[in-house]
Each structure stands twice: as C-alpha cells, then as structure tokens.
mmCIF file of C-alpha atoms in Angstrom:
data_model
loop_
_atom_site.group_PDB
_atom_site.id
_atom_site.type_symbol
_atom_site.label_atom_id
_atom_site.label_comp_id
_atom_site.label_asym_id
_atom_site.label_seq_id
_atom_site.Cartn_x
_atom_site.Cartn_y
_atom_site.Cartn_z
ATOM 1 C CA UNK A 1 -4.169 1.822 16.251
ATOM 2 C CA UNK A 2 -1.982 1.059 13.164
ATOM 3 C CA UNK A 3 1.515 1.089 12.786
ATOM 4 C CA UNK A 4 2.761 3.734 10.738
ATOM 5 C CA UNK A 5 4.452 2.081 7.728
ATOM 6 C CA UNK A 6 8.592 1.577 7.511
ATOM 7 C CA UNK A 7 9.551 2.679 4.207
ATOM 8 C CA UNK A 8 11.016 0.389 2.037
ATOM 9 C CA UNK A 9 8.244 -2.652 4.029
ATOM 10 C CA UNK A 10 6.747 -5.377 2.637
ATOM 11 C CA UNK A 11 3.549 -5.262 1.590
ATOM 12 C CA UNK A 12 2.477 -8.205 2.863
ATOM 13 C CA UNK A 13 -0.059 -7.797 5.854
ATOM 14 C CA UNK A 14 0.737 -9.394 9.316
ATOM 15 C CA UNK A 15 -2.846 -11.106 9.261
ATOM 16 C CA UNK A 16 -1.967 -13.208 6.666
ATOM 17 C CA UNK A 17 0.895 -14.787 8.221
ATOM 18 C CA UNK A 18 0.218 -18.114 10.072
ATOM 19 C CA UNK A 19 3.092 -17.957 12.005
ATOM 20 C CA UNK A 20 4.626 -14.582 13.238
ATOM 21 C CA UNK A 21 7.954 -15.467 13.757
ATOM 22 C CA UNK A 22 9.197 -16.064 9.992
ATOM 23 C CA UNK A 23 10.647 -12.548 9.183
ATOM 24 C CA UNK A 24 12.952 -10.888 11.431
ATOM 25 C CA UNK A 25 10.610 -8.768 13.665
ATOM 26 C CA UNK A 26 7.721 -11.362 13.732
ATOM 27 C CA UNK A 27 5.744 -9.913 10.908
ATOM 28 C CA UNK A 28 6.746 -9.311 6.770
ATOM 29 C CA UNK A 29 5.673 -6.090 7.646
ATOM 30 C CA UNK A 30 8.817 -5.356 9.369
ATOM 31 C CA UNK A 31 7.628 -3.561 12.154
ATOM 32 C CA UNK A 32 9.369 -0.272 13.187
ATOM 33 C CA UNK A 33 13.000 -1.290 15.053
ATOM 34 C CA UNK A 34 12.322 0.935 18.395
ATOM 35 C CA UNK A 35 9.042 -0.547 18.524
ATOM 36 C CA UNK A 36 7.570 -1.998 21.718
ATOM 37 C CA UNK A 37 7.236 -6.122 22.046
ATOM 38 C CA UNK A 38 3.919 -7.306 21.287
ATOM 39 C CA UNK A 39 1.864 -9.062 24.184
ATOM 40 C CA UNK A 40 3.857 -12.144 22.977
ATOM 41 C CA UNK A 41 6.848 -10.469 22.470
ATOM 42 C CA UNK A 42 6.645 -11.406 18.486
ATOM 43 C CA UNK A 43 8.339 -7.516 17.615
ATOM 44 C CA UNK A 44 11.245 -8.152 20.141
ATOM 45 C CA UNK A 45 14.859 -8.283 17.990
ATOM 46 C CA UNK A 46 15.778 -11.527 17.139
ATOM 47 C CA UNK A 47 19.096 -12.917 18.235
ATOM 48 C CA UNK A 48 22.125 -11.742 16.490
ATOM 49 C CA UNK A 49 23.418 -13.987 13.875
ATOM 50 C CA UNK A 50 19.997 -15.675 13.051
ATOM 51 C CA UNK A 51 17.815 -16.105 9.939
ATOM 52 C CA UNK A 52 15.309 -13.812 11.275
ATOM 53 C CA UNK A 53 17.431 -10.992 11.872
ATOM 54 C CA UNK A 54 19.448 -11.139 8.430
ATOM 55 C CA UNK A 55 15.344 -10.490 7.397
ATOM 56 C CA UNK A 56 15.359 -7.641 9.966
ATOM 57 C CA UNK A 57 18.727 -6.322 8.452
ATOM 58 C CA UNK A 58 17.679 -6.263 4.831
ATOM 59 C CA UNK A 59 14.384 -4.583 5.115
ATOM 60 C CA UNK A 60 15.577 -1.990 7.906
ATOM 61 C CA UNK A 61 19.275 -1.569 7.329
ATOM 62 C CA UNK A 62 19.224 -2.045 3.790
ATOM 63 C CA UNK A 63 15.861 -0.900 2.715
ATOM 64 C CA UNK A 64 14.734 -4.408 0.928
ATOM 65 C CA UNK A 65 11.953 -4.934 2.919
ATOM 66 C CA UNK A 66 9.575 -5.138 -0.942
ATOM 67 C CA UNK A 67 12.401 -7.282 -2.798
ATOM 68 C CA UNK A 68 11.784 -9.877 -5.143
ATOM 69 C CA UNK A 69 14.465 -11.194 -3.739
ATOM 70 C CA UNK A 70 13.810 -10.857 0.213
ATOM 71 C CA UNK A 71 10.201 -12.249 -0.529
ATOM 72 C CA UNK A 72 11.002 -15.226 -2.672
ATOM 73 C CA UNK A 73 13.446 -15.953 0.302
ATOM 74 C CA UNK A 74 10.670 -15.910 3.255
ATOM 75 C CA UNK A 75 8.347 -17.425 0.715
ATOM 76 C CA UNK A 76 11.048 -20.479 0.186
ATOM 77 C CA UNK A 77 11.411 -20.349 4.185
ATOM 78 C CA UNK A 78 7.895 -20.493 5.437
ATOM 79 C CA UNK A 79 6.906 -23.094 1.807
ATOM 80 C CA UNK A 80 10.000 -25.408 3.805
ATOM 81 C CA UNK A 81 8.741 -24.981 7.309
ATOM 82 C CA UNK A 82 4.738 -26.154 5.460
ATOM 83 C CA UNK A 83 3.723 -22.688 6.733
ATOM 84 C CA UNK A 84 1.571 -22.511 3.427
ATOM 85 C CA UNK A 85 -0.314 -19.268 4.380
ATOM 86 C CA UNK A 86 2.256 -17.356 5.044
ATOM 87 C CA UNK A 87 4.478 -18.226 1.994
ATOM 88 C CA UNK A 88 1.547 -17.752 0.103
ATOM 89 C CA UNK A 89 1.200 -14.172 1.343
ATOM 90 C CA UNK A 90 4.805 -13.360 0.464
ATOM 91 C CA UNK A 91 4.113 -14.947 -3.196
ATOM 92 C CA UNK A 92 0.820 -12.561 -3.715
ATOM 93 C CA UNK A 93 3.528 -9.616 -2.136
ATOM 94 C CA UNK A 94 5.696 -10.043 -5.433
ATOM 95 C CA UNK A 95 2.849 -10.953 -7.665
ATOM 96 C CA UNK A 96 1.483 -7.578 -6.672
ATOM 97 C CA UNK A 97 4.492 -5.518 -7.493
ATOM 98 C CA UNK A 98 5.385 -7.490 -10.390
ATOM 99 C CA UNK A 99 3.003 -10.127 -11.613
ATOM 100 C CA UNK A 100 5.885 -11.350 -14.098
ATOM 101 C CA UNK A 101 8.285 -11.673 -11.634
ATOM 102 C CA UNK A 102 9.087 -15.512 -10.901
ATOM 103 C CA UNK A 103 11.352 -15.627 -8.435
ATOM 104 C CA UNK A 104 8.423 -17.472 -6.605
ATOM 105 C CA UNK A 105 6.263 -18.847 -9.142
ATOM 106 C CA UNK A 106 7.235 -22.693 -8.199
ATOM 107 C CA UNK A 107 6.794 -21.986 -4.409
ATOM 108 C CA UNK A 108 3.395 -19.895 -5.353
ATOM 109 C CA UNK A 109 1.851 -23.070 -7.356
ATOM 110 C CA UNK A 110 2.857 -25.394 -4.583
ATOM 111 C CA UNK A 111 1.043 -23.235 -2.257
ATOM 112 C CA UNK A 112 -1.791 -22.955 -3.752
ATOM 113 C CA UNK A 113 -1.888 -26.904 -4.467
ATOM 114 C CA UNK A 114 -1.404 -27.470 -0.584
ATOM 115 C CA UNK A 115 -4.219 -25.079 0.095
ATOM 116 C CA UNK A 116 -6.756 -26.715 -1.939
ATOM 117 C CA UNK A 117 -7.093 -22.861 -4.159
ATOM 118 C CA UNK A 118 -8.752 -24.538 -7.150
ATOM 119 C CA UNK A 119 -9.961 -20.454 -8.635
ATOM 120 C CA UNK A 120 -6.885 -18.773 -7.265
ATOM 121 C CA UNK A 121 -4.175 -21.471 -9.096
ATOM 122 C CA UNK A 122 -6.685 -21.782 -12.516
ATOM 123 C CA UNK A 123 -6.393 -17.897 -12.744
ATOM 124 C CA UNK A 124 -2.286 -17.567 -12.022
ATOM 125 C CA UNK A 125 -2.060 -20.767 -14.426
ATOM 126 C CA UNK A 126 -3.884 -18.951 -17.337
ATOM 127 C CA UNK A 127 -1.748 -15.953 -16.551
ATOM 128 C CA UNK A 128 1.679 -17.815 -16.805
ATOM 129 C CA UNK A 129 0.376 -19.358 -19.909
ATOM 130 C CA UNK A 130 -0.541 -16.310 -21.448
ATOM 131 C CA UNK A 131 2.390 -14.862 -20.568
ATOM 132 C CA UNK A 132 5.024 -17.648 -22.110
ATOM 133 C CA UNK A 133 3.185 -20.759 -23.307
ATOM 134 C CA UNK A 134 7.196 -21.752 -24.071
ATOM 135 C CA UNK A 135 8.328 -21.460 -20.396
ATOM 136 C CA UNK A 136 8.155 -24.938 -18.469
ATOM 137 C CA UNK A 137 6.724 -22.914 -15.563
ATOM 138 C CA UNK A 138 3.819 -22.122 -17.193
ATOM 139 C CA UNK A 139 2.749 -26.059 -18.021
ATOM 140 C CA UNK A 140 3.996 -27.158 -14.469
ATOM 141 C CA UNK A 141 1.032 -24.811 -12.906
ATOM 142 C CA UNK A 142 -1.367 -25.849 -15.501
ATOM 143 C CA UNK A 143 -0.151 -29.500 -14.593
ATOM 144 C CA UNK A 144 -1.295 -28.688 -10.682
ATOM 145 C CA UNK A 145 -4.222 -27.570 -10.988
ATOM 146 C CA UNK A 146 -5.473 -30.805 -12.998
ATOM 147 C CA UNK A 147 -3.408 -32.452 -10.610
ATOM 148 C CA UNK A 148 -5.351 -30.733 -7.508
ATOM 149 C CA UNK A 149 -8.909 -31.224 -9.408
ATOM 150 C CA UNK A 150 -7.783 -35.189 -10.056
ATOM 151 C CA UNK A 151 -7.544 -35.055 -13.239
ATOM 152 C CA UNK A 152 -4.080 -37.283 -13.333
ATOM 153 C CA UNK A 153 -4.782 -38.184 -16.873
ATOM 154 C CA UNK A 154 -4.540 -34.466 -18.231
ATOM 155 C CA UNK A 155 -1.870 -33.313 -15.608
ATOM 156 C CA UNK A 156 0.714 -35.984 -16.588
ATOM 157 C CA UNK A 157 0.207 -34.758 -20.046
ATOM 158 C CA UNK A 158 1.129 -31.314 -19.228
ATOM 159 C CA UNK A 159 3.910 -32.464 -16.350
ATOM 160 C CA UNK A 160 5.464 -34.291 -19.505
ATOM 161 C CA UNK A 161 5.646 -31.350 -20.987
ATOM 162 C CA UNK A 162 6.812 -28.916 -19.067
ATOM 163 C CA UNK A 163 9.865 -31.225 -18.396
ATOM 164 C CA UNK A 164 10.303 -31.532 -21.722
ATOM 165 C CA UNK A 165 10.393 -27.717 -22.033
ATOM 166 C CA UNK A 166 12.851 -27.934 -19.080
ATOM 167 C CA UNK A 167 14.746 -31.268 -18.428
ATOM 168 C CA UNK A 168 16.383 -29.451 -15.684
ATOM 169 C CA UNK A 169 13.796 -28.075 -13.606
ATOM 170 C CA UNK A 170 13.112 -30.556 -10.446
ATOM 171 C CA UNK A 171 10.144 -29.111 -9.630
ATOM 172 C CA UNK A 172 8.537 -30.436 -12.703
ATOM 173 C CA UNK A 173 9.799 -33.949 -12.439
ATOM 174 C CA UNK A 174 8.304 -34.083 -8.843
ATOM 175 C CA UNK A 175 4.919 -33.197 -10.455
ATOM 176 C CA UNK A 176 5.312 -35.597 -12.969
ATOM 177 C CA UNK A 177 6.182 -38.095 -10.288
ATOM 178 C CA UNK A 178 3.264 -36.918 -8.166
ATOM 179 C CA UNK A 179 0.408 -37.339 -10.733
ATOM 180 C CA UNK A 180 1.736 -40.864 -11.301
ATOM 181 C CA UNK A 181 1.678 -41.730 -7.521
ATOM 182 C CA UNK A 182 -1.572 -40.883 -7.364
ATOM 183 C CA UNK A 183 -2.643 -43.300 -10.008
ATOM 184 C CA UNK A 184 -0.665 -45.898 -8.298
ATOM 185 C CA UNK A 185 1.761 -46.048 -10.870
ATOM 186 C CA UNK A 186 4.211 -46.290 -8.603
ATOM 187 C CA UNK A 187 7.272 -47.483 -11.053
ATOM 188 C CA UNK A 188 6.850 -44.513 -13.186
ATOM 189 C CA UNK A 189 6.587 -42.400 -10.116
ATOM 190 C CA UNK A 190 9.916 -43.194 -8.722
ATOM 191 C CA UNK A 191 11.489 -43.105 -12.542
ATOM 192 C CA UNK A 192 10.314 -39.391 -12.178
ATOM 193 C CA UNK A 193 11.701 -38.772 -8.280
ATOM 194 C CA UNK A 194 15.302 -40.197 -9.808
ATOM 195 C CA UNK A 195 15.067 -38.057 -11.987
ATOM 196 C CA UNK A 196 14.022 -35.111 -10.271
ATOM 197 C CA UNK A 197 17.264 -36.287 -7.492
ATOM 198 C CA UNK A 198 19.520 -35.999 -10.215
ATOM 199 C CA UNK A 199 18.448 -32.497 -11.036
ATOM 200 C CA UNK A 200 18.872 -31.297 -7.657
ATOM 201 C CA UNK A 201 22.083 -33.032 -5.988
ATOM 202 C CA UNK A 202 21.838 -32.366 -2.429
ATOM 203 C CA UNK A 203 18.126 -32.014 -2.039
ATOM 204 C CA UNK A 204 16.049 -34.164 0.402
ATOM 205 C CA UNK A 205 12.805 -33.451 -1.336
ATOM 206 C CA UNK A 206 12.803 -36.113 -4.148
ATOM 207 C CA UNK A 207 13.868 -38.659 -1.793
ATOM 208 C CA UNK A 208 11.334 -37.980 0.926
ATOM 209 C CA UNK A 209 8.946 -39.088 -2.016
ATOM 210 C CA UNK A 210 11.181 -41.995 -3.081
ATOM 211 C CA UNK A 211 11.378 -42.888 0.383
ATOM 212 C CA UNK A 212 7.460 -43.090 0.784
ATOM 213 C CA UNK A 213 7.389 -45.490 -1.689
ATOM 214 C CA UNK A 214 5.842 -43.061 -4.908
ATOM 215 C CA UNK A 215 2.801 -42.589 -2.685
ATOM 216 C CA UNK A 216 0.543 -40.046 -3.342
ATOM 217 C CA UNK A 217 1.023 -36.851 -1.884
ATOM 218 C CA UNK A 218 1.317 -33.232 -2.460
#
C-alpha cells in the first residue's frame, strides 16, 4: 500500500533514490513523522543535530519539503557523496516545478554527464539555451554534452565561452579544464583548474583535478 502524501513533500519518488538515507527520513519523500521503520529501519528519526534531520525539520516542521532551496541542497549533498541518481532525481524535482529555476542547473548537467544521459542533457542544454543564450550556464551544458559525446574540439569552444560569459563561475573553468585533459593537453588543463581554484577559495574540487595531474575525468 502507498503512503498517503505529507503536504508540503517532495515530489521526488523514493525509487529513484540510490541511497535512502540522504534526506532526513530516508526518502525525499519525507515520509510521514509517526510512521513505522521500514524493514531496514530507513524511516526511523535521524539523530538530533544531524544533516538528515535539519532535512526532516524543513519539510515537516517547516513545510519546505518542494523548495528550490531544500532540493538544490540534497541535490548538492547526494552530487558530493557521487550518489548521481539520487541528485539527479532531486534536480528533475525542481525542474518539474520550475523548469527555469537554477538553483541546480550546474549539479543537474554534472549528473547527467556522470550518467552517460546523452538525450536527457542534449534536451535540458537546448532548453537553457533557448532560454538565455547570454547566461554562462547555458554554454557550460552545451559544453558537456560535446564533452560527454567526445567531441573535445567543439566543447572547449563552448567551455571558452561560457567562462567568458562568466569569469567567475568555477564550474565552467573545470569544464574547460576537463575537455583539455582529455585531449592530453595537460598544461592548458591545469591553467584552467588554477583558475577555477581561484574562483572558489576553499574548495577541494579543482585541486583533486590538479592533483591527478589534468587527467581526464568527469
């Protein structure tokens, strides 16, 4: 039998979450509070003071269980933990509500890269593009998906210029960086993972890829 719905849920389906433990009660679908433990115990409350049950306190305290912002969050979470399908499900969540929302659109095109989605990341690239062919978002996802069919040539092109649209943006110099690796131009690669370090102080990301030497990799 189904669970009746909790008002204010995600939308996002527990089958299409890899791992069940991401949002508070073990599902996106917030699950009602009073509700028994699963045979794994995955809808038991989470311990007090952790990640998962700030989740469980916005969508049942606070009713923000459909949030941009809530979903971007677990997307961000599960994209960091490489839990692909399940940030990938919290992406399509928002792009379902609001397709021009883009409080996820960086974590959604890396998802779709890591899952090999050739249709699914042609179609949301079009989309973006259609949408604002000035936004650097837009050329970043058309970037990946010639990146993810191997065509480096025609995804530096459009890496360049989405960070030329946005010097700031990271995510684009890691692209950039990316479609050079895979060429084995590896000083060019690690000019664009400086680059991308110096737009995001702090981060580990662009010097996991500096650290690998400019390899290749998504």
């Amino acid at each position: 039998d189904e669970k009746p719905a909790v008002p204010g849920a995600s939308p996002v389906d527990r089958a299409d979450v890899q791992s069940p433990s991401v949002l508070s009660l073990g599902s996106p679908d917030f699950a009602a509070e009073d509700g028994p433990p699963g045979d794994g115990g995955e809808d038991a409350a989470p311990p007090p003071g952790s990640v998962d049950s700030a989740f469980r306190s916005l969508a049942l305290v606070h009713g923000l269980g459909r949030s941009p912002d809530t979903l971007a969050r677990a997307a961000s979470r599960s994209y960091a933990r490489h839990d692909l399908r399940s940030a990938l499900a919290y992406c399509a969540a928002i792009d379902a509500d609001d397709p021009y929302c883009t409080a996820a659109k960086y974590v959604h095109v890396a998802c779709l890269v890591g899952l090999g989605s050739r249709r699914g990341l042609y179609r949301l690239a079009h989309r973006l593009v259609d949408s604002d062919p000035r936004d650097s978002l837009a050329w970043f996802a058309v970037g990946s998906y010639y990146y993810l069919i191997r065509r480096y040539d025609l995804a530096q092109r459009h890496f360049s210029r989405a960070t030329r649209l946005d010097p700031g943006r990271a995510e684009c110099w890691i692209g950039f960086g990316c479609s050079f690796a895979a060429c084995d131009e590896s000083d060019q690669a690690l000019a664009s993972f400086r680059a991308a370090q110096n737009k995001l102080r702090g981060g580990h990301v662009p010097l996991l890829y500096m650290g690998m030497g400019g390899g290749g990799t998504e």
